[in-house]
């Protein structure tokens, strides 16, 4: 005969520690892994992701770019500055006098192409280290969590 779970049984199945801290630790470790590969292209992972988003969205309003990246507009502006200074991204007048558009330059396309090889190497290395089934499970858990934390918002896909 099976006994009913006690209060101590239930507490053994509850998460211990701070989920935010654990996620930040994982994010830092994964970022370090990618940044080590991306350094060979002279980029940080965040810069590669931003170049990829600008390339994919074409000329885009900064607000649309920030929304797509789930980023504050001020953070986007700060992250764009070194890409603009390097000549990889440019801003121009938008559809009206008050708006701006962000687009990738030819030099930015070349830099992104160079960096993509390093990003792929980082991804393959992570897949090997963690195992493809674990990476797939992690992706699914992230997508589900994003959907639950921001209902009505479509979760964005890969860089």
Coordinates of N, CA and C in Angstrom, one line a residue:
X1 N 0.8 -1.2 0.0 CA 0.0 0.0 0.0 C 0.9 1.2 0.0
X2 N 0.5 2.2 -0.9 CA 1.3 3.4 -1.0 C 0.9 4.4 0.0
X3 N 1.8 5.1 0.6 CA 1.5 6.1 1.5 C 1.3 7.5 0.8
X4 N 0.6 8.4 1.4 CA 0.4 9.7 0.8 C 1.7 10.5 1.1
X5 N 2.0 11.4 0.1 CA 3.3 12.2 0.3 C 3.1 13.1 1.5
X6 N 4.2 13.2 2.2 CA 4.2 14.1 3.4 C 4.7 15.5 3.0
X7 N 4.6 16.4 3.9 CA 5.1 17.8 3.6 C 6.6 17.8 3.3
X8 N 7.4 16.9 4.0 CA 8.8 16.8 3.7 C 9.1 16.2 2.4
X9 N 8.2 15.3 1.9 CA 8.4 14.7 0.5 C 8.2 15.8 -0.5
X10 N 7.2 16.7 -0.3 CA 6.9 17.8 -1.2 C 8.1 18.7 -1.3
X11 N 8.7 19.0 -0.1 CA 9.8 20.0 -0.1 C 11.0 19.5 -0.8
X12 N 11.2 18.2 -0.9 CA 12.3 17.6 -1.5 C 12.2 17.7 -3.1
X13 N 11.0 18.0 -3.6 CA 10.8 18.1 -5.0 C 10.8 19.6 -5.5
X14 N 10.8 20.5 -4.5 CA 10.8 21.9 -4.8 C 12.2 22.4 -5.2
X15 N 12.3 23.4 -6.0 CA 13.6 23.9 -6.4 C 14.3 24.6 -5.1
X16 N 15.6 24.4 -5.0 CA 16.3 25.0 -4.0 C 17.3 26.0 -4.6
X17 N 17.4 27.2 -3.9 CA 18.3 28.2 -4.5 C 17.5 29.1 -5.4
X18 N 18.2 30.1 -5.9 CA 17.6 31.2 -6.7 C 17.7 30.8 -8.2
X19 N 16.6 30.7 -8.8 CA 16.6 30.3 -10.2 C 17.3 31.4 -11.1
X20 N 17.1 32.6 -10.7 CA 17.7 33.7 -11.5 C 19.3 33.6 -11.4
X21 N 19.8 33.3 -10.2 CA 21.2 33.2 -10.1 C 21.7 32.0 -10.9
X22 N 21.0 30.9 -10.9 CA 21.5 29.7 -11.6 C 21.4 30.0 -13.1
X23 N 20.4 30.7 -13.6 CA 20.3 31.1 -15.0 C 21.5 32.0 -15.4
X24 N 21.7 33.0 -14.5 CA 22.8 33.9 -14.8 C 24.2 33.2 -14.9
X25 N 24.4 32.3 -14.0 CA 25.6 31.5 -14.0 C 25.8 30.7 -15.3
X26 N 24.7 30.1 -15.7 CA 24.7 29.3 -17.0 C 25.0 30.2 -18.1
X27 N 24.3 31.4 -18.1 CA 24.4 32.3 -19.2 C 25.8 32.8 -19.3
X28 N 26.4 33.2 -18.2 CA 27.8 33.6 -18.2 C 28.8 32.6 -18.7
X29 N 28.6 31.3 -18.3 CA 29.4 30.2 -18.7 C 29.3 30.0 -20.3
X30 N 28.1 30.0 -20.7 CA 27.8 29.8 -22.2 C 28.4 31.0 -23.0
X31 N 28.2 32.2 -22.5 CA 28.7 33.4 -23.1 C 30.2 33.3 -23.2
X32 N 30.9 32.9 -22.1 CA 32.3 32.8 -22.1 C 32.8 31.8 -23.2
X33 N 32.0 30.7 -23.3 CA 32.4 29.6 -24.3 C 32.3 30.2 -25.7
X34 N 31.2 30.9 -26.0 CA 31.0 31.5 -27.4 C 32.0 32.6 -27.6
X35 N 32.2 33.5 -26.6 CA 33.1 34.6 -26.7 C 34.6 34.2 -27.0
X36 N 35.0 33.1 -26.4 CA 36.3 32.5 -26.7 C 36.5 32.2 -28.2
X37 N 35.5 31.7 -28.8 CA 35.6 31.4 -30.2 C 35.4 32.7 -31.1
X38 N 34.5 33.5 -30.7 CA 34.2 34.7 -31.5 C 35.4 35.7 -31.4
X39 N 36.3 35.6 -30.4 CA 37.4 36.6 -30.3 C 38.3 36.5 -31.5
X40 N 38.4 35.3 -32.1 CA 39.2 35.1 -33.3 C 38.7 36.0 -34.5
X41 N 37.4 36.3 -34.5 CA 36.9 37.2 -35.5 C 36.8 38.7 -35.0
X42 N 37.3 38.9 -33.8 CA 37.3 40.3 -33.3 C 35.9 40.8 -32.8
X43 N 35.0 39.9 -32.5 CA 33.7 40.2 -32.1 C 33.4 39.5 -30.7
X44 N 32.4 40.1 -30.0 CA 31.8 39.4 -28.9 C 30.5 38.8 -29.4
X45 N 30.1 37.8 -28.7 CA 28.8 37.1 -29.1 C 27.7 38.1 -29.3
X46 N 27.6 39.1 -28.4 CA 26.5 40.0 -28.5 C 26.6 40.8 -29.8
X47 N 27.8 41.2 -30.2 CA 28.0 41.9 -31.4 C 27.6 41.1 -32.6
X48 N 28.0 39.8 -32.6 CA 27.6 38.9 -33.7 C 26.1 38.8 -33.8
X49 N 25.4 38.6 -32.7 CA 24.0 38.5 -32.7 C 23.3 39.7 -33.2
X50 N 23.8 40.9 -32.9 CA 23.3 42.1 -33.3 C 23.5 42.3 -34.8
X51 N 24.7 42.0 -35.3 CA 24.9 42.0 -36.8 C 24.0 41.1 -37.5
X52 N 23.8 39.9 -36.9 CA 22.9 38.9 -37.6 C 21.4 39.5 -37.6
X53 N 21.0 40.1 -36.5 CA 19.6 40.6 -36.5 C 19.5 41.8 -37.5
X54 N 20.4 42.7 -37.6 CA 20.4 43.8 -38.5 C 20.4 43.2 -39.9
X55 N 21.2 42.2 -40.2 CA 21.2 41.6 -41.5 C 19.8 41.0 -41.9
X56 N 19.3 40.3 -40.9 CA 18.0 39.6 -41.1 C 16.8 40.5 -41.3
X57 N 16.8 41.6 -40.6 CA 15.7 42.5 -40.6 C 15.8 43.6 -41.7
X58 N 17.0 43.7 -42.3 CA 17.2 44.7 -43.3 C 17.2 46.1 -42.6
X59 N 17.0 47.1 -43.4 CA 16.9 48.4 -42.7 C 15.7 48.4 -41.7
X60 N 16.0 48.6 -40.4 CA 15.0 48.5 -39.4 C 15.1 49.7 -38.4
X61 N 13.9 50.0 -37.9 CA 13.9 51.1 -36.9 C 14.5 50.5 -35.7
X62 N 15.2 51.3 -34.9 CA 15.9 50.8 -33.7 C 14.8 50.2 -32.7
X63 N 13.6 50.8 -32.6 CA 12.6 50.3 -31.7 C 12.2 48.8 -32.1
X64 N 12.1 48.6 -33.4 CA 11.7 47.3 -33.9 C 12.9 46.3 -33.7
X65 N 14.1 46.7 -33.9 CA 15.3 45.9 -33.6 C 15.4 45.5 -32.1
X66 N 15.2 46.5 -31.3 CA 15.2 46.3 -29.8 C 14.1 45.3 -29.4
X67 N 12.9 45.5 -29.9 CA 11.8 44.6 -29.6 C 12.1 43.1 -30.1
X68 N 12.7 43.0 -31.3 CA 13.0 41.7 -31.8 C 14.0 41.0 -30.9
X69 N 15.0 41.7 -30.4 CA 16.1 41.2 -29.6 C 15.7 41.1 -28.1
X70 N 14.5 41.5 -27.7 CA 14.1 41.6 -26.3 C 15.1 42.4 -25.5
X71 N 15.4 43.6 -26.0 CA 16.4 44.4 -25.5 C 15.8 45.8 -25.2
X72 N 16.3 46.5 -24.2 CA 15.9 47.9 -24.0 C 16.5 48.7 -25.1
X73 N 15.7 49.8 -25.5 CA 16.3 50.6 -26.6 C 17.6 51.3 -26.2
X74 N 17.8 51.7 -24.9 CA 19.0 52.3 -24.5 C 20.2 51.3 -24.6
X75 N 19.9 50.0 -24.3 CA 21.0 49.0 -24.4 C 21.3 48.8 -25.9
X76 N 20.3 48.8 -26.7 CA 20.5 48.6 -28.2 C 21.4 49.8 -28.7
X77 N 21.1 51.0 -28.3 CA 21.9 52.2 -28.7 C 23.3 52.0 -28.3
X78 N 23.5 51.6 -27.0 CA 24.9 51.4 -26.5 C 25.6 50.3 -27.3
X79 N 24.9 49.2 -27.6 CA 25.5 48.1 -28.3 C 25.8 48.4 -29.8
X80 N 25.0 49.3 -30.4 CA 25.2 49.7 -31.8 C 26.5 50.6 -31.9
X81 N 26.8 51.4 -31.0 CA 27.9 52.3 -31.1 C 29.2 51.7 -31.6
X82 N 29.7 50.7 -31.0 CA 31.0 50.1 -31.6 C 30.8 49.5 -33.0
X83 N 29.7 49.0 -33.3 CA 29.4 48.5 -34.7 C 29.4 49.6 -35.7
X84 N 28.8 50.7 -35.3 CA 28.8 51.9 -36.2 C 30.2 52.5 -36.3
X85 N 30.9 52.6 -35.2 CA 32.3 53.1 -35.2 C 33.2 52.3 -36.1
X86 N 33.0 51.0 -36.1 CA 33.8 50.0 -36.9 C 33.4 50.1 -38.4
X87 N 32.2 50.7 -38.7 CA 31.8 50.8 -40.1 C 31.0 49.5 -40.5
X88 N 30.5 48.7 -39.6 CA 29.8 47.5 -39.9 C 28.3 47.7 -39.9
X89 N 27.8 48.8 -39.3 CA 26.4 49.1 -39.3 C 26.3 50.6 -39.5
X90 N 25.2 51.1 -40.1 CA 25.0 52.5 -40.3 C 23.6 52.9 -40.0
X91 N 23.4 54.1 -39.6 CA 22.0 54.6 -39.4 C 21.7 55.6 -40.5
X92 N 20.5 55.7 -40.9 CA 20.1 56.7 -41.9 C 18.7 57.2 -41.6
X93 N 18.2 58.1 -42.3 CA 16.9 58.6 -42.1 C 15.9 57.5 -42.4
X94 N 14.8 57.5 -41.6 CA 13.8 56.5 -41.8 C 12.7 57.0 -42.7
X95 N 11.5 56.5 -42.5 CA 10.4 56.8 -43.4 C 9.9 58.2 -43.2
X96 N 10.1 58.8 -42.0 CA 9.7 60.2 -41.8 C 10.9 60.9 -41.1
X97 N 10.8 62.2 -40.9 CA 11.9 63.0 -40.4 C 12.3 62.6 -38.9
X98 N 11.4 62.0 -38.2 CA 11.7 61.7 -36.8 C 12.3 60.3 -36.6
X99 N 12.2 59.5 -37.6 CA 12.6 58.1 -37.5 C 14.0 57.8 -38.1
X100 N 14.7 56.8 -37.6 CA 16.0 56.4 -38.1 C 15.8 54.9 -38.5
X101 N 16.8 54.5 -39.4 CA 16.8 53.1 -39.8 C 18.2 52.6 -39.6
X102 N 18.4 51.4 -39.2 CA 19.7 50.8 -38.9 C 19.8 49.7 -40.0
X103 N 21.0 49.7 -40.7 CA 21.3 48.7 -41.7 C 22.7 48.3 -41.6
X104 N 23.0 47.1 -42.2 CA 24.3 46.5 -42.2 C 25.1 47.0 -43.4
X105 N 26.3 47.3 -43.3 CA 27.2 47.7 -44.4 C 27.8 46.5 -45.1
X106 N 28.4 46.7 -46.2 CA 29.2 45.6 -46.9 C 30.3 45.1 -46.0
X107 N 30.9 46.0 -45.3 CA 32.0 45.6 -44.3 C 31.4 44.8 -43.2
X108 N 30.2 45.2 -42.8 CA 29.4 44.4 -41.7 C 29.0 43.0 -42.2
X109 N 28.6 42.9 -43.5 CA 28.3 41.6 -44.0 C 29.5 40.7 -44.0
X110 N 30.7 41.3 -44.4 CA 31.9 40.5 -44.5 C 32.3 40.1 -43.1
X111 N 32.2 41.0 -42.1 CA 32.6 40.7 -40.7 C 31.7 39.6 -40.1
X112 N 30.4 39.7 -40.4 CA 29.4 38.7 -39.9 C 29.7 37.3 -40.6
X113 N 30.0 37.3 -41.8 CA 30.4 36.1 -42.5 C 31.6 35.4 -41.9
X114 N 32.6 36.2 -41.7 CA 33.8 35.7 -41.0 C 33.5 35.2 -39.6
X115 N 32.7 35.9 -38.9 CA 32.4 35.5 -37.5 C 31.5 34.3 -37.5
X116 N 30.6 34.1 -38.5 CA 29.7 32.9 -38.5 C 30.4 31.6 -38.4
X117 N 31.6 31.5 -39.0 CA 32.4 30.3 -38.9 C 32.8 30.0 -37.5
X118 N 33.1 31.0 -36.7 CA 33.5 30.9 -35.3 C 32.3 30.6 -34.5
X119 N 31.2 31.2 -34.8 CA 29.9 30.9 -34.1 C 29.5 29.4 -34.3
X120 N 29.6 28.9 -35.5 CA 29.3 27.5 -35.7 C 30.3 26.6 -35.0
X121 N 31.5 27.0 -34.9 CA 32.5 26.2 -34.1 C 32.1 26.2 -32.7
X122 N 31.7 27.3 -32.1 CA 31.3 27.4 -30.7 C 30.1 26.5 -30.5
X123 N 29.1 26.6 -31.4 CA 27.9 25.8 -31.3 C 28.2 24.3 -31.3
X124 N 29.0 23.9 -32.3 CA 29.3 22.5 -32.4 C 30.1 22.0 -31.1
X125 N 31.0 22.8 -30.6 CA 31.7 22.5 -29.4 C 30.8 22.4 -28.2
X126 N 29.8 23.3 -28.1 CA 28.8 23.2 -27.0 C 28.0 22.0 -27.1
X127 N 27.5 21.7 -28.4 CA 26.8 20.4 -28.6 C 27.6 19.2 -28.2
X128 N 28.8 19.2 -28.5 CA 29.7 18.1 -28.1 C 29.9 18.0 -26.6
X129 N 30.1 19.1 -26.0 CA 30.3 19.1 -24.5 C 29.1 18.7 -23.7
X130 N 27.9 19.3 -24.1 CA 26.7 19.0 -23.3 C 26.0 17.8 -23.9
X131 N 26.2 17.5 -25.1 CA 25.4 16.4 -25.8 C 24.2 17.0 -26.5
X132 N 24.0 16.6 -27.7 CA 22.9 17.2 -28.5 C 21.5 17.0 -27.8
X133 N 21.2 15.8 -27.2 CA 19.9 15.7 -26.5 C 19.7 16.7 -25.4
X134 N 20.8 17.0 -24.7 CA 20.7 18.0 -23.6 C 20.5 19.4 -24.2
X135 N 21.2 19.7 -25.3 CA 21.0 21.1 -25.9 C 19.6 21.2 -26.5
X136 N 19.1 20.2 -27.1 CA 17.7 20.2 -27.6 C 16.7 20.4 -26.5
X137 N 16.9 19.7 -25.4 CA 16.0 19.8 -24.2 C 16.1 21.2 -23.6
X138 N 17.3 21.8 -23.6 CA 17.6 23.1 -23.1 C 16.8 24.2 -24.0
X139 N 16.9 24.0 -25.3 CA 16.3 24.9 -26.2 C 14.7 24.8 -26.0
X140 N 14.2 23.6 -25.9 CA 12.8 23.5 -25.7 C 12.3 24.1 -24.4
X141 N 13.1 23.9 -23.3 CA 12.8 24.5 -22.0 C 12.8 26.0 -22.1
X142 N 13.8 26.5 -22.8 CA 13.9 28.0 -22.9 C 12.7 28.5 -23.7
X143 N 12.4 27.9 -24.8 CA 11.2 28.4 -25.6 C 9.9 28.3 -24.8
X144 N 9.7 27.2 -24.1 CA 8.5 27.1 -23.3 C 8.5 28.2 -22.2
X145 N 9.6 28.4 -21.5 CA 9.7 29.4 -20.4 C 9.4 30.8 -21.0
X146 N 10.0 31.1 -22.1 CA 9.8 32.4 -22.7 C 8.3 32.6 -23.0
X147 N 7.7 31.6 -23.5 CA 6.3 31.7 -23.8 C 5.4 31.9 -22.6
X148 N 5.8 31.2 -21.5 CA 5.0 31.3 -20.3 C 5.3 32.7 -19.6
X149 N 6.5 33.2 -19.7 CA 6.8 34.5 -19.0 C 6.3 35.7 -19.8
X150 N 6.1 35.5 -21.1 CA 5.6 36.6 -21.9 C 4.5 36.2 -22.8
X151 N 3.3 35.8 -22.2 CA 2.2 35.3 -23.1 C 1.8 36.4 -24.1
X152 N 1.5 35.9 -25.3 CA 1.1 36.8 -26.4 C 2.2 37.3 -27.2
X153 N 3.5 37.0 -26.7 CA 4.7 37.4 -27.5 C 5.2 36.2 -28.2
X154 N 5.6 36.3 -29.4 CA 6.2 35.1 -30.1 C 7.7 35.1 -29.7
X155 N 8.1 34.0 -29.3 CA 9.6 33.8 -28.9 C 10.4 33.9 -30.2
X156 N 11.5 34.6 -30.2 CA 12.3 34.7 -31.4 C 13.2 33.5 -31.6
X157 N 13.7 33.3 -32.8 CA 14.5 32.1 -33.1 C 16.0 32.4 -33.0
X158 N 16.8 31.5 -33.5 CA 18.2 31.6 -33.3 C 18.9 32.7 -34.0
X159 N 20.1 33.0 -33.6 CA 21.0 34.0 -34.2 C 21.5 33.4 -35.4

